Structures are given as structure tokens and as C-alpha cells.
Amino acid sequence: MKIAVASTDGKVIDLHFGDANRFLIYEIKDGEGKFQLIREKTPMALNEHSERWISSIDLINDCKAVLCSKIGKEPTIELRKLGIKPVQLDCEVEKGIEECSKHLLN
């Protein structure tokens, strides 16, 4: 199962979902997270506020969860419709992945 992480440096979960220009993708196997790749948003002019988070959802639509420091109500609803669990955390990436994998596997 894949988990997306919003982080500026790969060490700390420190980005708002809509502000993230990239997501670190981890594969969870046997309770452990292994870094797979970085997915980056394509720069584009924004006509509406919602376009910030819609492009983020498109980028991570194959993940089971997304870890971010904050997330708004609308993107939370849309993520849940797709079966993606939004998780707000303010901690190190490694610890966040560990906690998330425990809850998703149970």
C-alpha cells in the first residue's frame, strides 16, 4: 500500500496539503515504510483556490493515505470519497509513516 507525505525536506511532515508542490511516496510492506519516489506538481496558473488541492489529489490518487501538517475541509471530503485517508501530523516523516501503517493495517 502507498502513502503520500507532504514534506519540504523528507525529514519532517511540514506542509499544508494544498501548498505541497511535491509528495514523497512510500510503500508500506510488513508494517515498514520504504521510500519509493517523489511526485511533483506541474507548475500552472491557478484560476480558482480549489485548483491547488485538486492537482494534489490527482497526484496521489493511488495512495491509501496522505500525511500533511494541515488540510482543509473540502479536500478532506474529496480524498475520503476516493478511499484516501487524510492524516494531519506534525512530526518526523519516519514516525508518521510508522503510526499511519499501524492504523491502516489494523
mmCIF file of N, CA and C in Angstrom:
data_model
loop_
_atom_site.group_PDB
_atom_site.id
_atom_site.type_symbol
_atom_site.label_atom_id
_atom_site.label_comp_id
_atom_site.label_asym_id
_atom_site.label_seq_id
_atom_site.Cartn_x
_atom_site.Cartn_y
_atom_site.Cartn_z
ATOM 1 N N MET A 1 0.840 -1.168 0.000
ATOM 2 C CA MET A 1 0.000 0.000 0.000
ATOM 3 C C MET A 1 0.891 1.239 0.000
ATOM 4 N N LYS A 2 0.427 2.291 -0.678
ATOM 5 C CA LYS A 2 1.210 3.521 -0.786
ATOM 6 C C LYS A 2 0.667 4.608 0.132
ATOM 7 N N ILE A 3 1.606 5.405 0.655
ATOM 8 C CA ILE A 3 1.280 6.567 1.482
ATOM 9 C C ILE A 3 2.023 7.764 0.908
ATOM 10 N N ALA A 4 1.324 8.885 0.770
ATOM 11 C CA ALA A 4 1.936 10.126 0.303
ATOM 12 C C ALA A 4 2.258 11.001 1.510
ATOM 13 N N VAL A 5 3.381 11.698 1.451
ATOM 14 C CA VAL A 5 3.818 12.554 2.557
ATOM 15 C C VAL A 5 4.146 13.941 2.022
ATOM 16 N N ALA A 6 3.587 14.968 2.669
ATOM 17 C CA ALA A 6 3.861 16.357 2.304
ATOM 18 C C ALA A 6 4.990 16.874 3.190
ATOM 19 N N SER A 7 6.176 16.986 2.605
ATOM 20 C CA SER A 7 7.365 17.384 3.363
ATOM 21 C C SER A 7 8.300 18.197 2.468
ATOM 22 N N THR A 8 8.875 19.255 3.047
ATOM 23 C CA THR A 8 9.828 20.062 2.286
ATOM 24 C C THR A 8 11.204 19.418 2.215
ATOM 25 N N ASP A 9 11.549 18.638 3.253
ATOM 26 C CA ASP A 9 12.912 18.117 3.332
ATOM 27 C C ASP A 9 13.012 16.601 3.454
ATOM 28 N N GLY A 10 11.890 15.912 3.491
ATOM 29 C CA GLY A 10 11.899 14.462 3.624
ATOM 30 C C GLY A 10 12.129 13.975 5.043
ATOM 31 N N LYS A 11 12.278 14.905 5.967
ATOM 32 C CA LYS A 11 12.527 14.541 7.364
ATOM 33 C C LYS A 11 11.332 14.830 8.261
ATOM 34 N N VAL A 12 10.637 15.951 7.976
ATOM 35 C CA VAL A 12 9.531 16.397 8.819
ATOM 36 C C VAL A 12 8.281 16.603 7.965
ATOM 37 N N ILE A 13 7.131 16.214 8.498
ATOM 38 C CA ILE A 13 5.848 16.479 7.836
ATOM 39 C C ILE A 13 5.510 17.934 8.155
ATOM 40 N N ASP A 14 5.676 18.809 7.161
ATOM 41 C CA ASP A 14 5.583 20.237 7.462
ATOM 42 C C ASP A 14 4.835 21.067 6.420
ATOM 43 N N LEU A 15 4.087 20.416 5.545
ATOM 44 C CA LEU A 15 3.369 21.163 4.513
ATOM 45 C C LEU A 15 1.859 20.981 4.603
ATOM 46 N N HIS A 16 1.151 22.065 4.339
ATOM 47 C CA HIS A 16 -0.299 22.034 4.171
ATOM 48 C C HIS A 16 -0.576 21.272 2.881
ATOM 49 N N PHE A 17 -1.610 20.458 2.858
ATOM 50 C CA PHE A 17 -1.916 19.627 1.690
ATOM 51 C C PHE A 17 -1.949 20.437 0.397
ATOM 52 N N GLY A 18 -2.686 21.536 0.389
ATOM 53 C CA GLY A 18 -2.822 22.340 -0.820
ATOM 54 C C GLY A 18 -1.560 23.084 -1.221
ATOM 55 N N ASP A 19 -0.671 23.331 -0.264
ATOM 56 C CA ASP A 19 0.567 24.062 -0.550
ATOM 57 C C ASP A 19 1.700 23.174 -1.044
ATOM 58 N N ALA A 20 1.538 21.879 -0.893
ATOM 59 C CA ALA A 20 2.614 20.953 -1.260
ATOM 60 C C ALA A 20 2.816 20.948 -2.777
ATOM 61 N N ASN A 21 4.045 21.194 -3.194
ATOM 62 C CA ASN A 21 4.385 21.131 -4.612
ATOM 63 C C ASN A 21 4.874 19.748 -5.010
ATOM 64 N N ARG A 22 5.092 18.915 -3.985
ATOM 65 C CA ARG A 22 5.538 17.549 -4.241
ATOM 66 C C ARG A 22 5.114 16.669 -3.077
ATOM 67 N N PHE A 23 5.054 15.385 -3.349
ATOM 68 C CA PHE A 23 4.740 14.397 -2.322
ATOM 69 C C PHE A 23 5.767 13.285 -2.389
ATOM 70 N N LEU A 24 6.210 12.860 -1.232
ATOM 71 C CA LEU A 24 7.099 11.706 -1.122
ATOM 72 C C LEU A 24 6.200 10.481 -1.024
ATOM 73 N N ILE A 25 6.450 9.499 -1.847
ATOM 74 C CA ILE A 25 5.611 8.303 -1.863
ATOM 75 C C ILE A 25 6.374 7.152 -1.207
ATOM 76 N N TYR A 26 5.715 6.537 -0.225
ATOM 77 C CA TYR A 26 6.290 5.401 0.491
ATOM 78 C C TYR A 26 5.417 4.179 0.255
ATOM 79 N N GLU A 27 6.044 3.041 0.144
ATOM 80 C CA GLU A 27 5.350 1.753 0.049
ATOM 81 C C GLU A 27 5.407 1.111 1.422
ATOM 82 N N ILE A 28 4.249 0.714 1.930
ATOM 83 C CA ILE A 28 4.180 0.056 3.237
ATOM 84 C C ILE A 28 4.048 -1.439 2.997
ATOM 85 N N LYS A 29 5.031 -2.181 3.528
ATOM 86 C CA LYS A 29 5.007 -3.645 3.443
ATOM 87 C C LYS A 29 5.446 -4.198 4.780
ATOM 88 N N ASP A 30 4.692 -5.167 5.271
ATOM 89 C CA ASP A 30 5.016 -5.817 6.544
ATOM 90 C C ASP A 30 5.231 -4.803 7.663
ATOM 91 N N GLY A 31 4.420 -3.730 7.659
ATOM 92 C CA GLY A 31 4.480 -2.742 8.723
ATOM 93 C C GLY A 31 5.613 -1.735 8.614
ATOM 94 N N GLU A 32 6.388 -1.797 7.537
ATOM 95 C CA GLU A 32 7.507 -0.864 7.372
ATOM 96 C C GLU A 32 7.327 -0.044 6.109
ATOM 97 N N GLY A 33 7.721 1.229 6.196
ATOM 98 C CA GLY A 33 7.628 2.115 5.053
ATOM 99 C C GLY A 33 8.960 2.246 4.335
ATOM 100 N N LYS A 34 8.913 2.086 3.019
ATOM 101 C CA LYS A 34 10.121 2.222 2.220
ATOM 102 C C LYS A 34 9.885 3.312 1.178
ATOM 103 N N PHE A 35 10.783 4.294 1.147
ATOM 104 C CA PHE A 35 10.663 5.384 0.190
ATOM 105 C C PHE A 35 10.718 4.844 -1.234
ATOM 106 N N GLN A 36 9.789 5.323 -2.095
ATOM 107 C CA GLN A 36 9.732 4.877 -3.483
ATOM 108 C C GLN A 36 10.133 5.969 -4.470
ATOM 109 N N LEU A 37 9.473 7.125 -4.365
ATOM 110 C CA LEU A 37 9.718 8.182 -5.341
ATOM 111 C C LEU A 37 9.125 9.511 -4.882
ATOM 112 N N ILE A 38 9.469 10.554 -5.628
ATOM 113 C CA ILE A 38 8.906 11.888 -5.399
ATOM 114 C C ILE A 38 8.005 12.202 -6.582
ATOM 115 N N ARG A 39 6.793 12.655 -6.284
ATOM 116 C CA ARG A 39 5.877 13.105 -7.331
ATOM 117 C C ARG A 39 5.733 14.620 -7.193
ATOM 118 N N GLU A 40 5.995 15.330 -8.274
ATOM 119 C CA GLU A 40 5.942 16.787 -8.254
ATOM 120 C C GLU A 40 4.776 17.297 -9.081
ATOM 121 N N LYS A 41 4.152 18.367 -8.575
ATOM 122 C CA LYS A 41 3.084 19.022 -9.324
ATOM 123 C C LYS A 41 3.678 19.756 -10.510
ATOM 124 N N THR A 42 2.931 19.786 -11.585
ATOM 125 C CA THR A 42 3.307 20.576 -12.744
ATOM 126 C C THR A 42 2.922 22.027 -12.447
ATOM 127 N N PRO A 43 3.859 22.965 -12.571
ATOM 128 C CA PRO A 43 3.509 24.367 -12.323
ATOM 129 C C PRO A 43 2.409 24.826 -13.276
ATOM 130 N N MET A 44 1.420 25.526 -12.711
ATOM 131 C CA MET A 44 0.332 26.023 -13.539
ATOM 132 C C MET A 44 -0.267 27.261 -12.912
ATOM 133 N N ALA A 45 -0.869 28.071 -13.734
ATOM 134 C CA ALA A 45 -1.568 29.258 -13.225
ATOM 135 C C ALA A 45 -2.872 28.798 -12.581
ATOM 136 N N LEU A 46 -3.176 29.360 -11.423
ATOM 137 C CA LEU A 46 -4.383 28.967 -10.703
ATOM 138 C C LEU A 46 -5.495 29.980 -10.946
ATOM 139 N N ASN A 47 -6.624 29.495 -11.399
ATOM 140 C CA ASN A 47 -7.783 30.361 -11.602
ATOM 141 C C ASN A 47 -8.705 30.348 -10.394
ATOM 142 N N GLU A 48 -8.707 29.243 -9.687
ATOM 143 C CA GLU A 48 -9.549 29.097 -8.504
ATOM 144 C C GLU A 48 -8.733 28.482 -7.369
ATOM 145 N N HIS A 49 -9.110 28.819 -6.135
ATOM 146 C CA HIS A 49 -8.423 28.302 -4.957
ATOM 147 C C HIS A 49 -8.412 26.771 -4.938
ATOM 148 N N SER A 50 -9.502 26.155 -5.344
ATOM 149 C CA SER A 50 -9.620 24.694 -5.278
ATOM 150 C C SER A 50 -8.626 23.980 -6.194
ATOM 151 N N GLU A 51 -8.118 24.665 -7.206
ATOM 152 C CA GLU A 51 -7.167 24.031 -8.116
ATOM 153 C C GLU A 51 -5.881 23.613 -7.412
ATOM 154 N N ARG A 52 -5.538 24.285 -6.293
ATOM 155 C CA ARG A 52 -4.341 23.916 -5.524
ATOM 156 C C ARG A 52 -4.445 22.481 -5.040
ATOM 157 N N TRP A 53 -5.567 22.147 -4.432
ATOM 158 C CA TRP A 53 -5.684 20.810 -3.855
ATOM 159 C C TRP A 53 -6.212 19.778 -4.838
ATOM 160 N N ILE A 54 -6.924 20.191 -5.868
ATOM 161 C CA ILE A 54 -7.384 19.227 -6.871
ATOM 162 C C ILE A 54 -6.184 18.600 -7.582
ATOM 163 N N SER A 55 -5.186 19.414 -7.903
ATOM 164 C CA SER A 55 -3.999 18.863 -8.568
ATOM 165 C C SER A 55 -3.219 17.945 -7.630
ATOM 166 N N SER A 56 -3.285 18.219 -6.323
ATOM 167 C CA SER A 56 -2.635 17.331 -5.342
ATOM 168 C C SER A 56 -3.334 15.973 -5.290
ATOM 169 N N ILE A 57 -4.652 15.994 -5.305
ATOM 170 C CA ILE A 57 -5.416 14.737 -5.280
ATOM 171 C C ILE A 57 -5.091 13.900 -6.517
ATOM 172 N N ASP A 58 -5.021 14.555 -7.667
ATOM 173 C CA ASP A 58 -4.699 13.830 -8.905
ATOM 174 C C ASP A 58 -3.326 13.152 -8.817
ATOM 175 N N LEU A 59 -2.416 13.789 -8.106
ATOM 176 C CA LEU A 59 -1.048 13.288 -7.991
ATOM 177 C C LEU A 59 -0.942 12.043 -7.100
ATOM 178 N N ILE A 60 -1.851 11.923 -6.128
ATOM 179 C CA ILE A 60 -1.740 10.836 -5.142
ATOM 180 C C ILE A 60 -2.943 9.897 -5.147
ATOM 181 N N ASN A 61 -3.693 9.860 -6.222
ATOM 182 C CA ASN A 61 -4.949 9.106 -6.228
ATOM 183 C C ASN A 61 -4.793 7.590 -6.092
ATOM 184 N N ASP A 62 -3.568 7.079 -6.149
ATOM 185 C CA ASP A 62 -3.353 5.637 -5.959
ATOM 186 C C ASP A 62 -2.851 5.308 -4.548
ATOM 187 N N CYS A 63 -2.830 6.317 -3.676
ATOM 188 C CA CYS A 63 -2.362 6.115 -2.296
ATOM 189 C C CYS A 63 -3.541 5.833 -1.368
ATOM 190 N N LYS A 64 -3.261 5.175 -0.251
ATOM 191 C CA LYS A 64 -4.292 4.873 0.745
ATOM 192 C C LYS A 64 -4.391 5.951 1.814
ATOM 193 N N ALA A 65 -3.334 6.782 1.935
ATOM 194 C CA ALA A 65 -3.331 7.850 2.941
ATOM 195 C C ALA A 65 -2.391 8.949 2.487
ATOM 196 N N VAL A 66 -2.611 10.135 3.043
ATOM 197 C CA VAL A 66 -1.689 11.252 2.836
ATOM 198 C C VAL A 66 -1.422 11.886 4.195
ATOM 199 N N LEU A 67 -0.139 12.077 4.494
ATOM 200 C CA LEU A 67 0.278 12.707 5.740
ATOM 201 C C LEU A 67 0.661 14.142 5.425
ATOM 202 N N CYS A 68 0.056 15.092 6.145
ATOM 203 C CA CYS A 68 0.340 16.504 5.934
ATOM 204 C C CYS A 68 0.141 17.251 7.248
ATOM 205 N N SER A 69 0.684 18.469 7.326
ATOM 206 C CA SER A 69 0.570 19.224 8.571
ATOM 207 C C SER A 69 -0.831 19.791 8.768
ATOM 208 N N LYS A 70 -1.493 20.165 7.682
ATOM 209 C CA LYS A 70 -2.860 20.693 7.731
ATOM 210 C C LYS A 70 -3.560 20.329 6.438
ATOM 211 N N ILE A 71 -4.898 20.305 6.511
ATOM 212 C CA ILE A 71 -5.703 20.053 5.314
ATOM 213 C C ILE A 71 -7.087 20.643 5.553
ATOM 214 N N GLY A 72 -7.646 21.222 4.513
ATOM 215 C CA GLY A 72 -8.964 21.835 4.617
ATOM 216 C C GLY A 72 -10.100 20.830 4.539
ATOM 217 N N LYS A 73 -11.306 21.343 4.796
ATOM 218 C CA LYS A 73 -12.497 20.501 4.825
ATOM 219 C C LYS A 73 -12.831 19.921 3.441
ATOM 220 N N GLU A 74 -12.804 20.763 2.402
ATOM 221 C CA GLU A 74 -13.167 20.291 1.060
ATOM 222 C C GLU A 74 -12.231 19.195 0.549
ATOM 223 N N PRO A 75 -10.899 19.398 0.620
ATOM 224 C CA PRO A 75 -10.039 18.308 0.150
ATOM 225 C C PRO A 75 -10.170 17.047 0.994
ATOM 226 N N THR A 76 -10.434 17.198 2.279
ATOM 227 C CA THR A 76 -10.642 16.031 3.142
ATOM 228 C C THR A 76 -11.823 15.205 2.649
ATOM 229 N N ILE A 77 -12.913 15.879 2.325
ATOM 230 C CA ILE A 77 -14.107 15.191 1.828
ATOM 231 C C ILE A 77 -13.804 14.472 0.510
ATOM 232 N N GLU A 78 -13.137 15.164 -0.402
ATOM 233 C CA GLU A 78 -12.838 14.579 -1.709
ATOM 234 C C GLU A 78 -11.873 13.389 -1.602
ATOM 235 N N LEU A 79 -10.876 13.507 -0.735
ATOM 236 C CA LEU A 79 -9.947 12.391 -0.528
ATOM 237 C C LEU A 79 -10.683 11.167 0.009
ATOM 238 N N ARG A 80 -11.547 11.388 0.985
ATOM 239 C CA ARG A 80 -12.290 10.271 1.574
ATOM 240 C C ARG A 80 -13.192 9.584 0.559
ATOM 241 N N LYS A 81 -13.760 10.358 -0.368
ATOM 242 C CA LYS A 81 -14.588 9.767 -1.426
ATOM 243 C C LYS A 81 -13.773 8.787 -2.267
ATOM 244 N N LEU A 82 -12.482 9.060 -2.413
ATOM 245 C CA LEU A 82 -11.595 8.206 -3.196
ATOM 246 C C LEU A 82 -10.963 7.087 -2.371
ATOM 247 N N GLY A 83 -11.295 7.026 -1.086
ATOM 248 C CA GLY A 83 -10.733 5.994 -0.219
ATOM 249 C C GLY A 83 -9.344 6.328 0.285
ATOM 250 N N ILE A 84 -8.981 7.616 0.248
ATOM 251 C CA ILE A 84 -7.677 8.066 0.740
ATOM 252 C C ILE A 84 -7.879 8.730 2.091
ATOM 253 N N LYS A 85 -7.140 8.254 3.084
ATOM 254 C CA LYS A 85 -7.281 8.787 4.436
ATOM 255 C C LYS A 85 -6.342 9.980 4.635
ATOM 256 N N PRO A 86 -6.897 11.177 4.874
ATOM 257 C CA PRO A 86 -6.053 12.324 5.184
ATOM 258 C C PRO A 86 -5.658 12.296 6.669
ATOM 259 N N VAL A 87 -4.374 12.452 6.942
ATOM 260 C CA VAL A 87 -3.874 12.393 8.316
ATOM 261 C C VAL A 87 -3.061 13.655 8.580
ATOM 262 N N GLN A 88 -3.503 14.452 9.566
ATOM 263 C CA GLN A 88 -2.776 15.656 9.951
ATOM 264 C C GLN A 88 -1.796 15.310 11.064
ATOM 265 N N LEU A 89 -0.523 15.545 10.793
ATOM 266 C CA LEU A 89 0.525 15.261 11.769
ATOM 267 C C LEU A 89 1.570 16.362 11.728
ATOM 268 N N ASP A 90 2.210 16.553 12.844
ATOM 269 C CA ASP A 90 3.333 17.490 12.927
ATOM 270 C C ASP A 90 4.460 16.735 13.620
ATOM 271 N N CYS A 91 5.180 15.914 12.843
ATOM 272 C CA CYS A 91 6.227 15.081 13.418
ATOM 273 C C CYS A 91 7.220 14.688 12.326
ATOM 274 N N GLU A 92 8.181 13.872 12.682
ATOM 275 C CA GLU A 92 9.134 13.370 11.692
ATOM 276 C C GLU A 92 8.422 12.396 10.745
ATOM 277 N N VAL A 93 8.866 12.380 9.498
ATOM 278 C CA VAL A 93 8.264 11.526 8.478
ATOM 279 C C VAL A 93 8.283 10.064 8.914
ATOM 280 N N GLU A 94 9.417 9.605 9.385
ATOM 281 C CA GLU A 94 9.562 8.201 9.784
ATOM 282 C C GLU A 94 8.539 7.811 10.847
ATOM 283 N N LYS A 95 8.362 8.660 11.851
ATOM 284 C CA LYS A 95 7.406 8.381 12.922
ATOM 285 C C LYS A 95 5.967 8.411 12.389
ATOM 286 N N GLY A 96 5.674 9.361 11.499
ATOM 287 C CA GLY A 96 4.342 9.463 10.915
ATOM 288 C C GLY A 96 3.980 8.241 10.097
ATOM 289 N N ILE A 97 4.913 7.764 9.315
ATOM 290 C CA ILE A 97 4.674 6.565 8.493
ATOM 291 C C ILE A 97 4.459 5.350 9.385
ATOM 292 N N GLU A 98 5.247 5.252 10.429
ATOM 293 C CA GLU A 98 5.107 4.135 11.367
ATOM 294 C C GLU A 98 3.717 4.133 12.005
ATOM 295 N N GLU A 99 3.264 5.294 12.480
ATOM 296 C CA GLU A 99 1.949 5.398 13.113
ATOM 297 C C GLU A 99 0.829 5.117 12.108
ATOM 298 N N CYS A 100 0.957 5.692 10.948
ATOM 299 C CA CYS A 100 -0.063 5.525 9.910
ATOM 300 C C CYS A 100 -0.188 4.065 9.486
ATOM 301 N N SER A 101 0.937 3.399 9.312
ATOM 302 C CA SER A 101 0.904 1.997 8.867
ATOM 303 C C SER A 101 0.238 1.116 9.927
ATOM 304 N N LYS A 102 0.424 1.420 11.203
ATOM 305 C CA LYS A 102 -0.235 0.645 12.268
ATOM 306 C C LYS A 102 -1.748 0.762 12.164
ATOM 307 N N HIS A 103 -2.235 1.989 11.928
ATOM 308 C CA HIS A 103 -3.678 2.218 11.879
ATOM 309 C C HIS A 103 -4.301 1.700 10.598
ATOM 310 N N LEU A 104 -3.591 1.781 9.495
ATOM 311 C CA LEU A 104 -4.153 1.323 8.224
ATOM 312 C C LEU A 104 -4.157 -0.185 8.111
ATOM 313 N N LEU A 105 -3.221 -0.844 8.773
ATOM 314 C CA LEU A 105 -3.127 -2.298 8.704
ATOM 315 C C LEU A 105 -4.073 -2.988 9.684
ATOM 316 N N ASN A 106 -4.543 -2.244 10.668
ATOM 317 C CA ASN A 106 -5.462 -2.829 11.673
ATOM 318 C C ASN A 106 -6.903 -2.573 11.332
#
